[in-house]
Amino acid sequence: MLVRSLTLATLLAVASPLFAADSDAPLAKELGKARPLVIIAPSSADPTLRAVNKAFEDPATQAAFKERGLVLFSVAQMMGKRDDKNLEQQTTMALIRELKLGASKGTKVILVGKDGERHMLKDDDTGDALDPQVIIKAVDDLPATEKALKAPEPVAAAPQEGAKESKPGKPAKPAKPAAPPKPLDD
């Protein structure tokens, strides 16, 4: 009994970080599907954040962003948003951890390609606004291999090799139930 408990505890200790890393990584969910544009600002009144949000309101710029597959992630005062929808605090912190930026005072604008490659567009505390055309140009300047990248296709289950084919129009014979497990001796 003690051996089983120790084995279970060891398995849980090894597997827990793997499950935690999978569940709350917002950039990993976008991999191959979209290009996340991440803006980390000290406050919601930051000129760069306001300029990009205002650009998203303009239909022409919004269409250009959608055409290029951009998804806007913004973090201001530890409050995160994805395309103007609030993120949970845990998801916001996972986004910051996933970028591995370190501490700084200024605004950061990071473009993440479909392949996961990060491109720093702005990293300063001057307070200058970032023109949305700079973002569009940065996406257009990405390598052709990144632009051709598509989302991974889900793998279809392969048919079992040993399964017998039934005649057309005749229902398949139900499988025999598995034998009950034998009790363990301690």
Short mmCIF file of N, CA and C in Angstrom, two decimals:
data_model
loop_
_atom_site.label_atom_id
_atom_site.label_comp_id
_atom_site.label_asym_id
_atom_site.label_seq_id
_atom_site.Cartn_x
_atom_site.Cartn_y
_atom_site.Cartn_z
N MET A 1 0.83 -1.18 0.00
CA MET A 1 0.00 0.00 0.00
C MET A 1 0.88 1.26 0.00
N LEU A 2 1.95 1.25 0.77
CA LEU A 2 2.84 2.39 0.84
C LEU A 2 3.53 2.63 -0.50
N VAL A 3 3.88 1.54 -1.18
CA VAL A 3 4.55 1.65 -2.47
C VAL A 3 3.62 2.31 -3.49
N ARG A 4 2.36 1.93 -3.50
CA ARG A 4 1.39 2.54 -4.42
C ARG A 4 1.23 4.03 -4.13
N SER A 5 1.14 4.39 -2.88
CA SER A 5 0.98 5.80 -2.52
C SER A 5 2.18 6.63 -2.95
N LEU A 6 3.38 6.10 -2.74
CA LEU A 6 4.58 6.82 -3.16
C LEU A 6 4.66 6.93 -4.68
N THR A 7 4.27 5.89 -5.38
CA THR A 7 4.28 5.92 -6.84
C THR A 7 3.29 6.96 -7.36
N LEU A 8 2.10 6.99 -6.80
CA LEU A 8 1.09 7.96 -7.20
C LEU A 8 1.55 9.39 -6.90
N ALA A 9 2.12 9.60 -5.75
CA ALA A 9 2.61 10.93 -5.39
C ALA A 9 3.72 11.39 -6.35
N THR A 10 4.60 10.47 -6.72
CA THR A 10 5.68 10.80 -7.65
C THR A 10 5.12 11.15 -9.03
N LEU A 11 4.17 10.38 -9.50
CA LEU A 11 3.56 10.66 -10.80
C LEU A 11 2.87 12.01 -10.81
N LEU A 12 2.14 12.31 -9.76
CA LEU A 12 1.45 13.61 -9.68
C LEU A 12 2.45 14.76 -9.61
N ALA A 13 3.52 14.58 -8.88
CA ALA A 13 4.53 15.64 -8.78
C ALA A 13 5.19 15.91 -10.12
N VAL A 14 5.39 14.87 -10.92
CA VAL A 14 6.03 15.04 -12.22
C VAL A 14 5.04 15.62 -13.24
N ALA A 15 3.80 15.17 -13.23
CA ALA A 15 2.83 15.55 -14.26
C ALA A 15 2.14 16.88 -13.99
N SER A 16 2.05 17.34 -12.77
CA SER A 16 1.31 18.56 -12.44
C SER A 16 1.82 19.79 -13.17
N PRO A 17 3.12 20.06 -13.22
CA PRO A 17 3.58 21.24 -13.97
C PRO A 17 3.27 21.16 -15.46
N LEU A 18 3.26 19.96 -16.01
CA LEU A 18 2.94 19.81 -17.43
C LEU A 18 1.49 20.16 -17.71
N PHE A 19 0.58 19.72 -16.83
CA PHE A 19 -0.83 20.06 -17.00
C PHE A 19 -1.06 21.55 -16.77
N ALA A 20 -0.40 22.13 -15.81
CA ALA A 20 -0.56 23.55 -15.52
C ALA A 20 -0.05 24.40 -16.68
N ALA A 21 1.04 24.02 -17.29
CA ALA A 21 1.60 24.79 -18.40
C ALA A 21 0.68 24.74 -19.61
N ASP A 22 0.00 23.61 -19.82
CA ASP A 22 -0.89 23.48 -20.96
C ASP A 22 -2.16 24.30 -20.80
N SER A 23 -2.68 24.37 -19.59
CA SER A 23 -4.02 24.89 -19.40
C SER A 23 -4.13 26.41 -19.49
N ASP A 24 -3.09 27.15 -19.17
CA ASP A 24 -3.27 28.60 -19.07
C ASP A 24 -2.30 29.41 -19.92
N ALA A 25 -1.88 28.89 -21.04
CA ALA A 25 -0.94 29.61 -21.90
C ALA A 25 -1.71 30.24 -23.07
N PRO A 26 -2.07 31.53 -22.97
CA PRO A 26 -2.89 32.14 -24.02
C PRO A 26 -2.19 32.25 -25.37
N LEU A 27 -0.89 32.48 -25.38
CA LEU A 27 -0.18 32.59 -26.66
C LEU A 27 -0.05 31.22 -27.33
N ALA A 28 0.08 30.18 -26.54
CA ALA A 28 0.19 28.84 -27.10
C ALA A 28 -1.12 28.43 -27.78
N LYS A 29 -2.24 28.94 -27.29
CA LYS A 29 -3.53 28.63 -27.90
C LYS A 29 -3.68 29.30 -29.26
N GLU A 30 -2.96 30.39 -29.48
CA GLU A 30 -3.04 31.12 -30.74
C GLU A 30 -2.02 30.63 -31.76
N LEU A 31 -1.12 29.75 -31.36
CA LEU A 31 -0.03 29.28 -32.23
C LEU A 31 -0.59 28.63 -33.49
N GLY A 32 -0.17 29.14 -34.64
CA GLY A 32 -0.61 28.61 -35.91
C GLY A 32 -1.95 29.13 -36.39
N LYS A 33 -2.70 29.82 -35.53
CA LYS A 33 -4.03 30.31 -35.88
C LYS A 33 -4.04 31.80 -36.15
N ALA A 34 -3.38 32.57 -35.29
CA ALA A 34 -3.42 34.03 -35.38
C ALA A 34 -2.07 34.60 -34.97
N ARG A 35 -1.94 35.91 -35.19
CA ARG A 35 -0.73 36.62 -34.77
C ARG A 35 -1.09 37.51 -33.60
N PRO A 36 -0.74 37.12 -32.39
CA PRO A 36 -1.03 37.98 -31.24
C PRO A 36 -0.17 39.24 -31.24
N LEU A 37 -0.80 40.37 -31.01
CA LEU A 37 -0.13 41.64 -30.79
C LEU A 37 -0.33 41.96 -29.32
N VAL A 38 0.76 41.94 -28.55
CA VAL A 38 0.67 42.11 -27.11
C VAL A 38 1.19 43.50 -26.74
N ILE A 39 0.36 44.25 -26.02
CA ILE A 39 0.75 45.57 -25.54
C ILE A 39 0.71 45.52 -24.02
N ILE A 40 1.85 45.75 -23.40
CA ILE A 40 1.93 45.80 -21.94
C ILE A 40 2.24 47.24 -21.57
N ALA A 41 1.28 47.89 -20.92
CA ALA A 41 1.39 49.31 -20.60
C ALA A 41 1.26 49.51 -19.10
N PRO A 42 1.92 50.56 -18.56
CA PRO A 42 1.82 50.82 -17.13
C PRO A 42 0.43 51.27 -16.69
N SER A 43 -0.34 51.89 -17.60
CA SER A 43 -1.70 52.33 -17.24
C SER A 43 -2.58 52.30 -18.48
N SER A 44 -3.88 52.39 -18.26
CA SER A 44 -4.81 52.38 -19.39
C SER A 44 -4.80 53.70 -20.15
N ALA A 45 -4.16 54.72 -19.61
CA ALA A 45 -4.05 56.02 -20.27
C ALA A 45 -2.79 56.13 -21.12
N ASP A 46 -2.08 55.05 -21.32
CA ASP A 46 -0.84 55.04 -22.09
C ASP A 46 -1.13 55.43 -23.55
N PRO A 47 -0.34 56.34 -24.13
CA PRO A 47 -0.60 56.79 -25.50
C PRO A 47 -0.56 55.67 -26.55
N THR A 48 0.34 54.73 -26.39
CA THR A 48 0.43 53.63 -27.35
C THR A 48 -0.82 52.76 -27.29
N LEU A 49 -1.23 52.41 -26.09
CA LEU A 49 -2.42 51.57 -25.92
C LEU A 49 -3.66 52.29 -26.45
N ARG A 50 -3.78 53.58 -26.16
CA ARG A 50 -4.94 54.34 -26.63
C ARG A 50 -4.93 54.45 -28.15
N ALA A 51 -3.75 54.64 -28.76
CA ALA A 51 -3.67 54.77 -30.22
C ALA A 51 -4.08 53.47 -30.91
N VAL A 52 -3.64 52.35 -30.39
CA VAL A 52 -3.99 51.06 -31.01
C VAL A 52 -5.47 50.77 -30.80
N ASN A 53 -6.00 51.06 -29.62
CA ASN A 53 -7.43 50.85 -29.38
C ASN A 53 -8.27 51.74 -30.29
N LYS A 54 -7.83 52.97 -30.50
CA LYS A 54 -8.54 53.88 -31.39
C LYS A 54 -8.46 53.38 -32.83
N ALA A 55 -7.31 52.83 -33.22
CA ALA A 55 -7.15 52.29 -34.56
C ALA A 55 -8.08 51.09 -34.78
N PHE A 56 -8.32 50.31 -33.74
CA PHE A 56 -9.23 49.18 -33.85
C PHE A 56 -10.66 49.63 -34.08
N GLU A 57 -11.00 50.87 -33.69
CA GLU A 57 -12.33 51.41 -33.92
C GLU A 57 -12.53 51.84 -35.37
N ASP A 58 -11.44 52.19 -36.07
CA ASP A 58 -11.51 52.61 -37.46
C ASP A 58 -11.75 51.37 -38.33
N PRO A 59 -12.81 51.36 -39.16
CA PRO A 59 -13.12 50.16 -39.95
C PRO A 59 -12.02 49.75 -40.92
N ALA A 60 -11.33 50.72 -41.53
CA ALA A 60 -10.28 50.38 -42.49
C ALA A 60 -9.10 49.69 -41.80
N THR A 61 -8.67 50.25 -40.68
CA THR A 61 -7.55 49.66 -39.94
C THR A 61 -7.96 48.31 -39.34
N GLN A 62 -9.18 48.24 -38.86
CA GLN A 62 -9.68 47.00 -38.28
C GLN A 62 -9.70 45.90 -39.35
N ALA A 63 -10.10 46.24 -40.56
CA ALA A 63 -10.11 45.27 -41.65
C ALA A 63 -8.69 44.83 -42.00
N ALA A 64 -7.74 45.78 -41.98
CA ALA A 64 -6.34 45.44 -42.27
C ALA A 64 -5.78 44.51 -41.19
N PHE A 65 -6.14 44.74 -39.92
CA PHE A 65 -5.68 43.88 -38.83
C PHE A 65 -6.28 42.48 -38.98
N LYS A 66 -7.58 42.40 -39.28
CA LYS A 66 -8.23 41.09 -39.42
C LYS A 66 -7.69 40.33 -40.62
N GLU A 67 -7.40 41.05 -41.71
CA GLU A 67 -6.85 40.43 -42.91
C GLU A 67 -5.50 39.78 -42.62
N ARG A 68 -4.75 40.37 -41.71
CA ARG A 68 -3.43 39.84 -41.35
C ARG A 68 -3.49 38.88 -40.18
N GLY A 69 -4.68 38.63 -39.65
CA GLY A 69 -4.85 37.65 -38.57
C GLY A 69 -4.33 38.13 -37.23
N LEU A 70 -4.42 39.44 -36.96
CA LEU A 70 -3.93 39.97 -35.69
C LEU A 70 -4.98 39.83 -34.59
N VAL A 71 -4.54 39.44 -33.42
CA VAL A 71 -5.38 39.38 -32.22
C VAL A 71 -4.71 40.26 -31.19
N LEU A 72 -5.45 41.21 -30.62
CA LEU A 72 -4.88 42.18 -29.69
C LEU A 72 -5.01 41.69 -28.25
N PHE A 73 -3.86 41.53 -27.59
CA PHE A 73 -3.81 41.28 -26.16
C PHE A 73 -3.26 42.56 -25.53
N SER A 74 -3.95 43.09 -24.53
CA SER A 74 -3.43 44.28 -23.86
C SER A 74 -3.46 44.04 -22.35
N VAL A 75 -2.41 44.54 -21.70
CA VAL A 75 -2.31 44.44 -20.26
C VAL A 75 -2.00 45.84 -19.73
N ALA A 76 -2.89 46.38 -18.90
CA ALA A 76 -2.68 47.69 -18.29
C ALA A 76 -3.04 47.57 -16.82
N GLN A 77 -2.11 47.91 -15.96
CA GLN A 77 -2.29 47.81 -14.51
C GLN A 77 -2.71 46.40 -14.10
N MET A 78 -2.07 45.41 -14.70
CA MET A 78 -2.28 43.99 -14.42
C MET A 78 -3.69 43.51 -14.77
N MET A 79 -4.41 44.27 -15.58
CA MET A 79 -5.72 43.86 -16.08
C MET A 79 -5.55 43.53 -17.56
N GLY A 80 -5.85 42.31 -17.94
CA GLY A 80 -5.64 41.87 -19.31
C GLY A 80 -6.91 41.82 -20.11
N LYS A 81 -6.75 42.03 -21.41
CA LYS A 81 -7.88 41.95 -22.35
C LYS A 81 -7.40 41.24 -23.61
N ARG A 82 -8.33 40.55 -24.23
CA ARG A 82 -8.10 39.95 -25.55
C ARG A 82 -9.20 40.46 -26.45
N ASP A 83 -8.82 41.26 -27.44
CA ASP A 83 -9.79 41.88 -28.35
C ASP A 83 -10.93 42.56 -27.58
N ASP A 84 -10.58 43.35 -26.60
CA ASP A 84 -11.51 44.16 -25.79
C ASP A 84 -12.44 43.33 -24.90
N LYS A 85 -12.09 42.07 -24.65
CA LYS A 85 -12.82 41.23 -23.70
C LYS A 85 -11.88 40.93 -22.55
N ASN A 86 -12.34 41.12 -21.33
CA ASN A 86 -11.49 40.94 -20.16
C ASN A 86 -11.02 39.49 -20.02
N LEU A 87 -9.76 39.36 -19.60
CA LEU A 87 -9.18 38.06 -19.30
C LEU A 87 -9.21 37.84 -17.79
N GLU A 88 -9.19 36.59 -17.38
CA GLU A 88 -9.07 36.28 -15.96
C GLU A 88 -7.68 36.68 -15.48
N GLN A 89 -7.55 36.93 -14.21
CA GLN A 89 -6.26 37.34 -13.64
C GLN A 89 -5.20 36.27 -13.86
N GLN A 90 -5.58 35.01 -13.71
CA GLN A 90 -4.63 33.91 -13.90
C GLN A 90 -4.14 33.86 -15.35
N THR A 91 -5.03 34.08 -16.30
CA THR A 91 -4.66 34.08 -17.71
C THR A 91 -3.75 35.26 -18.03
N THR A 92 -4.04 36.41 -17.44
CA THR A 92 -3.19 37.60 -17.64
C THR A 92 -1.78 37.34 -17.13
N MET A 93 -1.67 36.77 -15.95
CA MET A 93 -0.35 36.46 -15.39
C MET A 93 0.38 35.42 -16.23
N ALA A 94 -0.36 34.45 -16.76
CA ALA A 94 0.26 33.44 -17.62
C ALA A 94 0.79 34.07 -18.91
N LEU A 95 0.07 35.06 -19.43
CA LEU A 95 0.52 35.78 -20.62
C LEU A 95 1.84 36.50 -20.35
N ILE A 96 1.92 37.18 -19.21
CA ILE A 96 3.14 37.91 -18.85
C ILE A 96 4.30 36.94 -18.63
N ARG A 97 4.03 35.83 -17.94
CA ARG A 97 5.08 34.82 -17.72
C ARG A 97 5.54 34.21 -19.02
N GLU A 98 4.61 33.97 -19.92
CA GLU A 98 4.94 33.33 -21.20
C GLU A 98 5.87 34.20 -22.04
N LEU A 99 5.76 35.52 -21.93
CA LEU A 99 6.60 36.42 -22.70
C LEU A 99 8.02 36.53 -22.13
N LYS A 100 8.19 36.27 -20.84
CA LYS A 100 9.51 36.31 -20.18
C LYS A 100 10.23 37.63 -20.45
N LEU A 101 9.57 38.74 -20.13
CA LEU A 101 10.11 40.05 -20.45
C LEU A 101 11.02 40.64 -19.39
N GLY A 102 10.79 40.33 -18.15
CA GLY A 102 11.55 40.97 -17.09
C GLY A 102 10.89 42.27 -16.67
N ALA A 103 11.46 42.93 -15.71
CA ALA A 103 10.87 44.15 -15.17
C ALA A 103 11.33 45.37 -15.97
N SER A 104 10.38 46.27 -16.24
CA SER A 104 10.70 47.54 -16.86
C SER A 104 9.56 48.51 -16.61
N LYS A 105 9.82 49.79 -16.81
CA LYS A 105 8.82 50.81 -16.53
C LYS A 105 7.99 51.16 -17.75
N GLY A 106 8.53 51.01 -18.92
CA GLY A 106 7.90 51.51 -20.13
C GLY A 106 6.88 50.58 -20.75
N THR A 107 6.37 51.03 -21.87
CA THR A 107 5.40 50.28 -22.65
C THR A 107 6.13 49.32 -23.58
N LYS A 108 5.59 48.12 -23.69
CA LYS A 108 6.16 47.12 -24.58
C LYS A 108 5.09 46.71 -25.58
N VAL A 109 5.48 46.62 -26.84
CA VAL A 109 4.61 46.13 -27.89
C VAL A 109 5.34 44.98 -28.57
N ILE A 110 4.74 43.79 -28.51
CA ILE A 110 5.36 42.60 -29.04
C ILE A 110 4.42 41.97 -30.06
N LEU A 111 4.94 41.68 -31.23
CA LEU A 111 4.20 40.96 -32.25
C LEU A 111 4.69 39.52 -32.23
N VAL A 112 3.76 38.59 -32.03
CA VAL A 112 4.10 37.17 -32.00
C VAL A 112 3.58 36.56 -33.29
N GLY A 113 4.46 35.96 -34.06
CA GLY A 113 4.06 35.35 -35.32
C GLY A 113 3.30 34.06 -35.11
N LYS A 114 2.74 33.54 -36.19
CA LYS A 114 2.01 32.28 -36.12
C LYS A 114 2.93 31.13 -35.72
N ASP A 115 4.22 31.30 -35.99
CA ASP A 115 5.19 30.27 -35.65
C ASP A 115 5.71 30.41 -34.22
N GLY A 116 5.26 31.44 -33.49
CA GLY A 116 5.68 31.65 -32.12
C GLY A 116 6.86 32.58 -31.98
N GLU A 117 7.43 33.04 -33.08
CA GLU A 117 8.57 33.96 -33.07
C GLU A 117 8.10 35.32 -32.56
N ARG A 118 8.88 35.90 -31.63
CA ARG A 118 8.52 37.20 -31.04
C ARG A 118 9.33 38.31 -31.69
N HIS A 119 8.62 39.40 -32.01
CA HIS A 119 9.25 40.58 -32.62
C HIS A 119 8.89 41.79 -31.77
N MET A 120 9.89 42.42 -31.16
CA MET A 120 9.66 43.59 -30.31
C MET A 120 9.49 44.81 -31.21
N LEU A 121 8.31 45.44 -31.14
CA LEU A 121 8.05 46.64 -31.94
C LEU A 121 8.33 47.92 -31.16
N LYS A 122 8.15 47.85 -29.84
CA LYS A 122 8.41 49.04 -29.02
C LYS A 122 8.76 48.58 -27.62
N ASP A 123 9.79 49.19 -27.04
CA ASP A 123 10.20 48.90 -25.67
C ASP A 123 10.83 50.16 -25.10
N ASP A 124 9.99 51.08 -24.65
CA ASP A 124 10.53 52.32 -24.07
C ASP A 124 9.49 52.98 -23.17
N ASP A 125 9.92 54.02 -22.48
CA ASP A 125 9.02 54.76 -21.60
C ASP A 125 8.96 56.23 -22.00
N THR A 126 9.10 56.51 -23.30
CA THR A 126 9.07 57.90 -23.76
C THR A 126 7.66 58.45 -23.81
N GLY A 127 6.66 57.61 -23.93
CA GLY A 127 5.29 58.08 -24.00
C GLY A 127 4.84 58.39 -25.42
N ASP A 128 5.66 58.07 -26.41
CA ASP A 128 5.28 58.30 -27.80
C ASP A 128 4.28 57.23 -28.23
N ALA A 129 3.31 57.65 -29.02
CA ALA A 129 2.32 56.71 -29.54
C ALA A 129 2.92 55.92 -30.69
N LEU A 130 2.42 54.72 -30.89
CA LEU A 130 2.86 53.85 -31.96
C LEU A 130 1.83 53.90 -33.08
N ASP A 131 2.26 54.22 -34.28
CA ASP A 131 1.37 54.32 -35.43
C ASP A 131 0.91 52.91 -35.83
N PRO A 132 -0.38 52.68 -36.04
CA PRO A 132 -0.87 51.36 -36.46
C PRO A 132 -0.25 50.89 -37.78
N GLN A 133 0.17 51.81 -38.63
CA GLN A 133 0.79 51.42 -39.89
C GLN A 133 2.14 50.72 -39.67
N VAL A 134 2.80 51.05 -38.55
CA VAL A 134 4.05 50.37 -38.19
C VAL A 134 3.76 48.89 -37.91
N ILE A 135 2.65 48.63 -37.24
CA ILE A 135 2.26 47.25 -36.93
C ILE A 135 1.95 46.49 -38.22
N ILE A 136 1.18 47.12 -39.10
CA ILE A 136 0.82 46.48 -40.36
C ILE A 136 2.06 46.19 -41.20
N LYS A 137 2.99 47.15 -41.23
CA LYS A 137 4.24 46.95 -41.98
C LYS A 137 5.06 45.82 -41.38
N ALA A 138 5.07 45.72 -40.03
CA ALA A 138 5.83 44.65 -39.38
C ALA A 138 5.26 43.28 -39.74
N VAL A 139 3.94 43.18 -39.83
CA VAL A 139 3.32 41.90 -40.22
C VAL A 139 3.65 41.59 -41.67
N ASP A 140 3.60 42.61 -42.52
CA ASP A 140 3.91 42.39 -43.93
C ASP A 140 5.37 42.02 -44.16
N ASP A 141 6.26 42.43 -43.26
CA ASP A 141 7.69 42.14 -43.39
C ASP A 141 8.08 40.78 -42.82
N LEU A 142 7.12 40.04 -42.26
CA LEU A 142 7.43 38.72 -41.71
C LEU A 142 7.88 37.79 -42.83
N PRO A 143 8.71 36.79 -42.49
CA PRO A 143 9.19 35.86 -43.52
C PRO A 143 8.03 35.11 -44.18
N ALA A 144 8.22 34.72 -45.43
CA ALA A 144 7.18 34.02 -46.18
C ALA A 144 6.82 32.68 -45.54
N THR A 145 7.78 32.02 -44.89
CA THR A 145 7.50 30.73 -44.25
C THR A 145 6.51 30.91 -43.10
N GLU A 146 6.60 32.04 -42.40
CA GLU A 146 5.68 32.29 -41.29
C GLU A 146 4.28 32.58 -41.82
N LYS A 147 4.19 33.28 -42.94
CA LYS A 147 2.89 33.62 -43.51
C LYS A 147 2.17 32.39 -44.03
N ALA A 148 2.91 31.40 -44.49
CA ALA A 148 2.31 30.19 -45.05
C ALA A 148 1.92 29.20 -43.97
N LEU A 149 2.33 29.43 -42.74
CA LEU A 149 2.06 28.50 -41.65
C LEU A 149 0.58 28.46 -41.35
N LYS A 150 0.05 27.26 -41.18
CA LYS A 150 -1.37 27.09 -40.87
C LYS A 150 -1.50 26.38 -39.55
N ALA A 151 -2.69 26.43 -38.98
CA ALA A 151 -2.96 25.76 -37.72
C ALA A 151 -2.80 24.26 -37.90
N PRO A 152 -2.25 23.57 -36.88
CA PRO A 152 -2.11 22.13 -37.00
C PRO A 152 -3.48 21.46 -37.07
N GLU A 153 -3.60 20.50 -37.96
CA GLU A 153 -4.86 19.77 -38.14
C GLU A 153 -4.98 18.71 -37.05
N PRO A 154 -6.19 18.52 -36.51
CA PRO A 154 -6.36 17.44 -35.54
C PRO A 154 -6.21 16.09 -36.24
N VAL A 155 -5.56 15.17 -35.57
CA VAL A 155 -5.29 13.86 -36.14
C VAL A 155 -6.54 12.99 -35.99
N ALA A 156 -6.98 12.40 -37.10
CA ALA A 156 -8.15 11.52 -37.07
C ALA A 156 -7.74 10.16 -36.52
N ALA A 157 -8.66 9.52 -35.81
CA ALA A 157 -8.37 8.21 -35.24
C ALA A 157 -8.27 7.18 -36.36
N ALA A 158 -7.22 6.39 -36.34
CA ALA A 158 -7.01 5.36 -37.35
C ALA A 158 -7.89 4.16 -37.04
N PRO A 159 -8.47 3.53 -38.07
CA PRO A 159 -9.30 2.35 -37.81
C PRO A 159 -8.44 1.21 -37.28
N GLN A 160 -9.05 0.38 -36.46
CA GLN A 160 -8.33 -0.75 -35.89
C GLN A 160 -8.08 -1.79 -36.97
N GLU A 161 -6.88 -2.35 -36.98
CA GLU A 161 -6.50 -3.30 -38.01
C GLU A 161 -7.21 -4.64 -37.83
N GLY A 162 -7.41 -5.06 -36.62
CA GLY A 162 -7.97 -6.38 -36.35
C GLY A 162 -9.48 -6.40 -36.38
N ALA A 163 -10.13 -5.29 -36.60
CA ALA A 163 -11.59 -5.25 -36.59
C ALA A 163 -12.14 -5.89 -37.85
N LYS A 164 -13.19 -6.70 -37.69
CA LYS A 164 -13.82 -7.36 -38.82
C LYS A 164 -14.83 -6.41 -39.45
N GLU A 165 -14.90 -6.46 -40.75
CA GLU A 165 -15.88 -5.65 -41.47
C GLU A 165 -17.20 -6.40 -41.50
N SER A 166 -18.30 -5.72 -41.24
CA SER A 166 -19.61 -6.37 -41.30
C SER A 166 -20.20 -6.14 -42.68
N LYS A 167 -21.17 -6.95 -43.01
CA LYS A 167 -21.81 -6.85 -44.32
C LYS A 167 -22.63 -5.56 -44.36
N PRO A 168 -22.75 -4.96 -45.54
CA PRO A 168 -23.57 -3.76 -45.64
C PRO A 168 -25.02 -4.06 -45.31
N GLY A 169 -25.65 -3.18 -44.53
CA GLY A 169 -27.04 -3.35 -44.15
C GLY A 169 -27.22 -4.22 -42.92
N LYS A 170 -26.16 -4.89 -42.48
CA LYS A 170 -26.26 -5.74 -41.30
C LYS A 170 -25.55 -5.06 -40.15
N PRO A 171 -26.21 -4.93 -38.99
CA PRO A 171 -25.55 -4.26 -37.85
C PRO A 171 -24.37 -5.08 -37.34
N ALA A 172 -23.40 -4.39 -36.80
CA ALA A 172 -22.20 -5.04 -36.27
C ALA A 172 -22.53 -5.77 -34.98
N LYS A 173 -21.80 -6.85 -34.75
CA LYS A 173 -21.99 -7.65 -33.55
C LYS A 173 -21.38 -6.91 -32.37
N PRO A 174 -22.10 -6.82 -31.24
CA PRO A 174 -21.52 -6.11 -30.09
C PRO A 174 -20.30 -6.85 -29.54
N ALA A 175 -19.36 -6.09 -29.04
CA ALA A 175 -18.12 -6.66 -28.49
C ALA A 175 -18.39 -7.28 -27.14
N LYS A 176 -17.58 -8.27 -26.81
CA LYS A 176 -17.71 -8.92 -25.50
C LYS A 176 -17.18 -7.98 -24.43
N PRO A 177 -17.82 -7.95 -23.27
CA PRO A 177 -17.31 -7.11 -22.18
C PRO A 177 -15.99 -7.65 -21.66
N ALA A 178 -15.16 -6.76 -21.19
CA ALA A 178 -13.86 -7.15 -20.64
C ALA A 178 -14.05 -7.88 -19.33
N ALA A 179 -13.13 -8.78 -19.05
CA ALA A 179 -13.18 -9.53 -17.79
C ALA A 179 -12.93 -8.58 -16.63
N PRO A 180 -13.59 -8.78 -15.49
CA PRO A 180 -13.36 -7.90 -14.35
C PRO A 180 -11.92 -8.04 -13.84
N PRO A 181 -11.34 -6.96 -13.32
CA PRO A 181 -9.96 -7.04 -12.86
C PRO A 181 -9.83 -7.91 -11.63
N LYS A 182 -8.67 -8.53 -11.52
CA LYS A 182 -8.41 -9.38 -10.37
C LYS A 182 -8.04 -8.48 -9.19
N PRO A 183 -8.45 -8.87 -7.98
CA PRO A 183 -8.09 -8.08 -6.80
C PRO A 183 -6.57 -8.16 -6.55
N LEU A 184 -6.02 -7.06 -6.05
CA LEU A 184 -4.59 -6.99 -5.77
C LEU A 184 -4.29 -7.52 -4.38
N ASP A 185 -3.18 -8.21 -4.27
CA ASP A 185 -2.74 -8.73 -2.97
C ASP A 185 -1.66 -7.83 -2.39
N ASP A 186 -1.84 -7.43 -1.17
CA ASP A 186 -0.82 -6.62 -0.50
C ASP A 186 -0.06 -7.40 0.51
#
